[in-house]
CSV table of C-alpha atoms in Angstrom, one decimal:
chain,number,residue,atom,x,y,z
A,129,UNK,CA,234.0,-163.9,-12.1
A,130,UNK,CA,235.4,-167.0,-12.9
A,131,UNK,CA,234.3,-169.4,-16.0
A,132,UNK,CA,231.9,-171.2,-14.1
A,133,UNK,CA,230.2,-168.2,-12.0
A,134,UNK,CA,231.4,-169.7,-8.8
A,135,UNK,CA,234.1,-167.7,-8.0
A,136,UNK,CA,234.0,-163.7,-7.8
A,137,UNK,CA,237.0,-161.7,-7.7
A,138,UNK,CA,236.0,-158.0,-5.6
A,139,UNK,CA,239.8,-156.3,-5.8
A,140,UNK,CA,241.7,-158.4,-3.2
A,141,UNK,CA,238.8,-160.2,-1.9
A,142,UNK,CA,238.0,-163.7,-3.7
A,143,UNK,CA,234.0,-164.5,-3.0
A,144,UNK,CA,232.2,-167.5,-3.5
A,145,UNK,CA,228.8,-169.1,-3.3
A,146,UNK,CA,226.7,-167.2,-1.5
A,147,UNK,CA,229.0,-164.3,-1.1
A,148,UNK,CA,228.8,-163.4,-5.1
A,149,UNK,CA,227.1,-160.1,-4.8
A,150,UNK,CA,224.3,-159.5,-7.2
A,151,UNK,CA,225.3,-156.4,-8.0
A,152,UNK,CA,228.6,-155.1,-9.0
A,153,UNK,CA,231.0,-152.4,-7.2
A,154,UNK,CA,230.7,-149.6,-10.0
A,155,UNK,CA,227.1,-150.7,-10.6
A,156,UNK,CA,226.4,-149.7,-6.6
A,157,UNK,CA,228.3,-146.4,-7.0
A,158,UNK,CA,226.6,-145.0,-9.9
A,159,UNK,CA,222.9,-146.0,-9.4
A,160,UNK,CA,221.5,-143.2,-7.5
A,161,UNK,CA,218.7,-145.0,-7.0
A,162,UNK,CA,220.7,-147.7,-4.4
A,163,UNK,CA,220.3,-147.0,0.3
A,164,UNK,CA,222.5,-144.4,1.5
A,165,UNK,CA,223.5,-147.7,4.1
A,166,UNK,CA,226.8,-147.6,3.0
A,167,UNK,CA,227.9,-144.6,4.3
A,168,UNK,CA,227.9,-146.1,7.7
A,169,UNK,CA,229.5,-149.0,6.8
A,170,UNK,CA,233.2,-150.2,8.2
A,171,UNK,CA,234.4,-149.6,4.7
A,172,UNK,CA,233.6,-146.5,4.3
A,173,UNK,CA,234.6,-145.6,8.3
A,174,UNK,CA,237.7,-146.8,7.0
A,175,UNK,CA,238.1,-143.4,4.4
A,176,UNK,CA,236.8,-141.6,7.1
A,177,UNK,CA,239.7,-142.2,9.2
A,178,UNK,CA,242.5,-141.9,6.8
A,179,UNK,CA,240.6,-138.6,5.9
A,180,UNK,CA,241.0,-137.6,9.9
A,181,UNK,CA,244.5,-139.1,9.7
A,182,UNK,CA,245.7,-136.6,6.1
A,183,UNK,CA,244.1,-134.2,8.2
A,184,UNK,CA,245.7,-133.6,11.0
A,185,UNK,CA,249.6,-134.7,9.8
A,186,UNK,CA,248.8,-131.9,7.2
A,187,UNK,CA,247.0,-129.2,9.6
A,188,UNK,CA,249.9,-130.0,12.5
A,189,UNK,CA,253.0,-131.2,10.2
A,190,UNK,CA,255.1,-127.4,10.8
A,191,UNK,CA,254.1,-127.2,14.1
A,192,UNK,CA,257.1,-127.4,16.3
A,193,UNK,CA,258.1,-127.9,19.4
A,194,UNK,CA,255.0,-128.4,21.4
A,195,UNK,CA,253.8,-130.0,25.0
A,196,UNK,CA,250.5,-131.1,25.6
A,197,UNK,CA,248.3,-130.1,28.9
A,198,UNK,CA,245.7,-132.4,29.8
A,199,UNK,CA,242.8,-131.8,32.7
A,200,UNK,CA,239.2,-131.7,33.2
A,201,UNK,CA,236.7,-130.0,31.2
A,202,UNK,CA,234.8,-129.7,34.3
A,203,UNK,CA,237.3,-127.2,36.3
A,204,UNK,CA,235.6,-123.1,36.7
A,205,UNK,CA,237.6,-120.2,35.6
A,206,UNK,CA,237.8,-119.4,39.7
A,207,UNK,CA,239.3,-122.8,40.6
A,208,UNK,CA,243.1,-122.7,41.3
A,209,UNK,CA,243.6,-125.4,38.9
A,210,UNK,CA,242.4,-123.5,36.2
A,211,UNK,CA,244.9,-120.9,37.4
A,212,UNK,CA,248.4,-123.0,37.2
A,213,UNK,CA,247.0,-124.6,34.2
A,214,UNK,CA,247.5,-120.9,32.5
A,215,UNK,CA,251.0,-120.2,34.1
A,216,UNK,CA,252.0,-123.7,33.1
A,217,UNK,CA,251.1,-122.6,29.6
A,218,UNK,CA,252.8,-119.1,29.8
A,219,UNK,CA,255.9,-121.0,31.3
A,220,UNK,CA,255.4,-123.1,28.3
A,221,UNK,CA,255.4,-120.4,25.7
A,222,UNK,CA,258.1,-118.3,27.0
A,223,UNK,CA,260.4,-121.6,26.8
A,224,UNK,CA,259.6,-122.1,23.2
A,225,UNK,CA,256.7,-124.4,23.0
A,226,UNK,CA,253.2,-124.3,21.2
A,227,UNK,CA,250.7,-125.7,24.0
A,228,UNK,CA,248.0,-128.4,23.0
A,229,UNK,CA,245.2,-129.2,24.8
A,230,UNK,CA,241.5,-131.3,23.9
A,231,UNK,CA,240.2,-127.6,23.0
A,232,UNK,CA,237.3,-127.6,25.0
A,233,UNK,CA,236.2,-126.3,28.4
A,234,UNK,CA,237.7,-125.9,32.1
A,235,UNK,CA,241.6,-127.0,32.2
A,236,UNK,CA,242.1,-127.3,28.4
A,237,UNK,CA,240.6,-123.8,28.0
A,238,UNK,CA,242.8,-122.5,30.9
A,239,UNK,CA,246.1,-123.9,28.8
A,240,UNK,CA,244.9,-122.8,25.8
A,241,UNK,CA,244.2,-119.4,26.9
A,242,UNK,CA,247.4,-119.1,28.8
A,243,UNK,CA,249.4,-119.7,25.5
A,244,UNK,CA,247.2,-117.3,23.0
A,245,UNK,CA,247.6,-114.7,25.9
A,246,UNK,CA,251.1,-114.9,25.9
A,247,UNK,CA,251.6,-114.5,22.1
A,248,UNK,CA,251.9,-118.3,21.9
A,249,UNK,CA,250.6,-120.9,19.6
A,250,UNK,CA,247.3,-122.3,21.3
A,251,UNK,CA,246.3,-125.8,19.4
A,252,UNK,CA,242.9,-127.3,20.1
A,253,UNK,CA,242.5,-131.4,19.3
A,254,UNK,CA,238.7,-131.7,19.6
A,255,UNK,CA,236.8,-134.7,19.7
A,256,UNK,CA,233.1,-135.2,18.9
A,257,UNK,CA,230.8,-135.7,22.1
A,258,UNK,CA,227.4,-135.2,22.8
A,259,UNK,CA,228.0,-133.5,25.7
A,260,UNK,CA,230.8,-130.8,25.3
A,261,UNK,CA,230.8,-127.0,23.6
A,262,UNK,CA,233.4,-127.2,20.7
A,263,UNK,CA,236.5,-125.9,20.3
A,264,UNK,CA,237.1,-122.7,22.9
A,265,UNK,CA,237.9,-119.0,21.8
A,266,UNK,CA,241.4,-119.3,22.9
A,267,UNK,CA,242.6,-122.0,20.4
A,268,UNK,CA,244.7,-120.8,17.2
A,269,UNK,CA,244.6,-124.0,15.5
A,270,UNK,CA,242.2,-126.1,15.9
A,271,UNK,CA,240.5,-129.8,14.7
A,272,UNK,CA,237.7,-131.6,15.7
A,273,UNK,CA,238.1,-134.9,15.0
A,274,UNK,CA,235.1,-138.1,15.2
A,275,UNK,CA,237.3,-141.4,16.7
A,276,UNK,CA,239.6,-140.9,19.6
A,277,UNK,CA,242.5,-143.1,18.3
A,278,UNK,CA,243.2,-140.8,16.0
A,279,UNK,CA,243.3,-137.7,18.1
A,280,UNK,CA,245.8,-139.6,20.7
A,281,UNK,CA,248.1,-140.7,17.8
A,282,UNK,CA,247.9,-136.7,17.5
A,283,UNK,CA,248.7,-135.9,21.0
A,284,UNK,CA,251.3,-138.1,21.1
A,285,UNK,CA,252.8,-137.8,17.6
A,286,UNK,CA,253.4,-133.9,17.4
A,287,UNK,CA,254.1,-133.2,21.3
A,288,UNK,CA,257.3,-133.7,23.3
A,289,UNK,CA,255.4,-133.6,26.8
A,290,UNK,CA,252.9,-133.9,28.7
A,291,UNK,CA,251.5,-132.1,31.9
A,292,UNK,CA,248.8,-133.3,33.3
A,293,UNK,CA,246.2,-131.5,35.6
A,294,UNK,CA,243.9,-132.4,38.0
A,295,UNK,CA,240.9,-134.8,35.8
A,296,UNK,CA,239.1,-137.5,35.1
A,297,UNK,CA,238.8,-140.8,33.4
A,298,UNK,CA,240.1,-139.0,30.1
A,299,UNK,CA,242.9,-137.5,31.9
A,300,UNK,CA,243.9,-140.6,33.3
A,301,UNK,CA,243.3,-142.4,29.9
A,302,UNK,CA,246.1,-140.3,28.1
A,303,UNK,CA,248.1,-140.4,31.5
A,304,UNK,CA,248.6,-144.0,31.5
A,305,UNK,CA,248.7,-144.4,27.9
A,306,UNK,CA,251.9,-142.2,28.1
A,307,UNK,CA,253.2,-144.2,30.7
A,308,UNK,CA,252.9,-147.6,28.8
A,309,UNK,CA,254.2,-146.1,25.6
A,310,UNK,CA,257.2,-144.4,27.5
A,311,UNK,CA,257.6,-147.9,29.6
A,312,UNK,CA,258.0,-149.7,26.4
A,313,UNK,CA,260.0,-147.9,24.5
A,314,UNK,CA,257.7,-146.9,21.9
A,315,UNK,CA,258.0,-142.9,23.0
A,316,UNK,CA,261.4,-142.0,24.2
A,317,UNK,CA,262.9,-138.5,26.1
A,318,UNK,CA,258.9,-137.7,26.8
A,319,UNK,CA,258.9,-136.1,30.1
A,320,UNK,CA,255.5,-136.4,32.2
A,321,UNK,CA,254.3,-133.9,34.7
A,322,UNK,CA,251.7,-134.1,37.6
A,323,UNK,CA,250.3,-130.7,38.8
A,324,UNK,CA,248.9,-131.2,42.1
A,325,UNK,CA,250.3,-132.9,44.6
A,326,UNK,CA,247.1,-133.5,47.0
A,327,UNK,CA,245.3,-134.8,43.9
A,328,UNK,CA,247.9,-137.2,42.7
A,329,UNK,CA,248.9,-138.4,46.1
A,330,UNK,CA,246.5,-141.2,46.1
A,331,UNK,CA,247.0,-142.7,42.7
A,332,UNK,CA,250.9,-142.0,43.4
A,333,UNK,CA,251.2,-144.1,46.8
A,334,UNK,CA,248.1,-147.0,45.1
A,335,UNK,CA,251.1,-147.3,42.3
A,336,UNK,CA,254.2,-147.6,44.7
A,337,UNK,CA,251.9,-149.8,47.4
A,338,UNK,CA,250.2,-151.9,45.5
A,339,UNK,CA,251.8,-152.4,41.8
A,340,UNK,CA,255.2,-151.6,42.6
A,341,UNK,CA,255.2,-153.7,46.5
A,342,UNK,CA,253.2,-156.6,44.1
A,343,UNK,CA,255.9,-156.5,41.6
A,344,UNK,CA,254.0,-155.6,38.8
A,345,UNK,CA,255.7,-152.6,38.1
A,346,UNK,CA,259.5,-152.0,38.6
A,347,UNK,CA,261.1,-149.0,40.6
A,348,UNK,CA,262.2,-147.4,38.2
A,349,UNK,CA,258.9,-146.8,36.2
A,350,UNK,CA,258.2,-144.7,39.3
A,351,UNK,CA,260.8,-141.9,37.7
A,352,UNK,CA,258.6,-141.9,34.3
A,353,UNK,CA,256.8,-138.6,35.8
A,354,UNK,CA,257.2,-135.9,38.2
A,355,UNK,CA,254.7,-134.6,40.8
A,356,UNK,CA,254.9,-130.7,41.5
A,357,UNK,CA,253.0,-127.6,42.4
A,358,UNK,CA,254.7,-125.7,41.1
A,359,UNK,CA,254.2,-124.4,37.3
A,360,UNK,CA,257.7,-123.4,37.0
A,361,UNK,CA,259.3,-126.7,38.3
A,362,UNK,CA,256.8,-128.3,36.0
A,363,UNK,CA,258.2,-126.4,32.8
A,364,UNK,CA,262.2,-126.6,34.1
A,365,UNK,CA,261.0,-130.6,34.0
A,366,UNK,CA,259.6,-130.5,30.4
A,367,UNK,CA,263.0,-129.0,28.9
A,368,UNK,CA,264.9,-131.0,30.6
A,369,UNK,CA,263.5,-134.0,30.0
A,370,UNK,CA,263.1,-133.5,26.0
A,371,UNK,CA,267.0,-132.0,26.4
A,372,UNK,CA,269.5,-130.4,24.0
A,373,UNK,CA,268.3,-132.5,20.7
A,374,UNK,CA,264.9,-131.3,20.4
A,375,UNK,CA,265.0,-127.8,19.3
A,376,UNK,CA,263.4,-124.9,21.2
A,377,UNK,CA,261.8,-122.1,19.8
């Protein structure tokens, strides 16, 4: 505080006026007797998320090579999504790759089940919802984290591809997230796969028919995925688009 108490100094932060705190920093921490507020604070969210950040570079820093498989958490065991999801992920694994999927339910239990059944690494990236089951019995390595932002910056940070099978609006979240990042130049060699034909058609010919005819997208950001039904076509696209400079297995 400065000489004539108008001016308070709070690490970076210069207050004045009526912004002086009563109370000082230290003097908060250690009186027990102070609200447990502050623990939902932005402050404190802000520790939070560097702790989710630390966390998952350290838990995922040695894991390798590794493609991600997105699709609903909604898709049964007896749906033939659920199906191709697990060859993709056995196609995946016997080229080289660790599979990651959100950990839960439906498709991302399907990819992760294809990889620990075929000796593979199976990674779950969790998030906190009210309304799904945890991380699934199939998943090797897994983390739950609380804030999505930080669970795509994982997604995206320690995978080379990403297949994506039939879902919803989170599927299609990280879908065109990918796209724009690959688009700008802010991801490069990251191929992106589209299993199912009949359910991508739609959203294919709405993006050549309407963005591309309305110029608002360019041809060429047409070739930024593949669409395929076929789990082996979709793995021959993952190593080819990553190619020779990205070690496999």
């Amino acid at each position: 505080m400065s000489a004539g108490g108008s001016t308070y100094d709070k690490g970076p932060v210069r207050l004045r006026r009526s912004q002086i705190p009563a109370t000082t920093t230290d003097q908060r921490l250690l009186d027990e007797r102070g609200s447990t507020d502050w623990v939902h604070e932005d402050p404190w969210r802000v520790m939070r998320i560097q702790a989710e950040f630390v966390e998952g570079f350290g838990s995922l820093a040695e894991l390798g090579p590794a493609v991600c498989i997105f699709g609903s958490a909604r898709i049964r065991p007896e749906e033939p999504a659920y199906a191709a999801a697990e060859e993709v992920a056995r196609g995946l694994v016997a080229s080289g790759y660790a599979v990651i999927t959100g950990g839960g339910p439906g498709i991302m239990e399907a990819g992760n089940r294809g990889a620990c059944e075929s000796g593979g690494l199976s990674v779950g990236l969790g998030i906190e919802l009210p309304f799904e089951s945890g991380i699934n019995e199939y998943v090797d390595l897994g983390i739950n984290f609380r804030y999505f932002f930080v669970r795509k910056t994982m997604f995206l940070k320690y995978s080379q591809g990403y297949v994506f099978m039939p879902g919803g609006f989170g599927t299609l979240d990280e879908l065109f997230e990918a796209l724009t990042l690959v688009q700008t130049g802010k991801i490069t060699r990251f191929p992106i796969v589209l299993m199912g034909t009949d359910f991508w058609a739609g959203l294919v010919d709405w993006l050549r028919e309407t963005l591309l005819a309305r110029g608002t997208i360019s041809p060429r950001d047409l070739d930024l995925f593949c669409v395929t039904d076929s789990p082996a076509e979709a793995v021959a696209h993952i190593a080819a688009g990553i190619g020779p400079s990205s070690p496999i297995g």
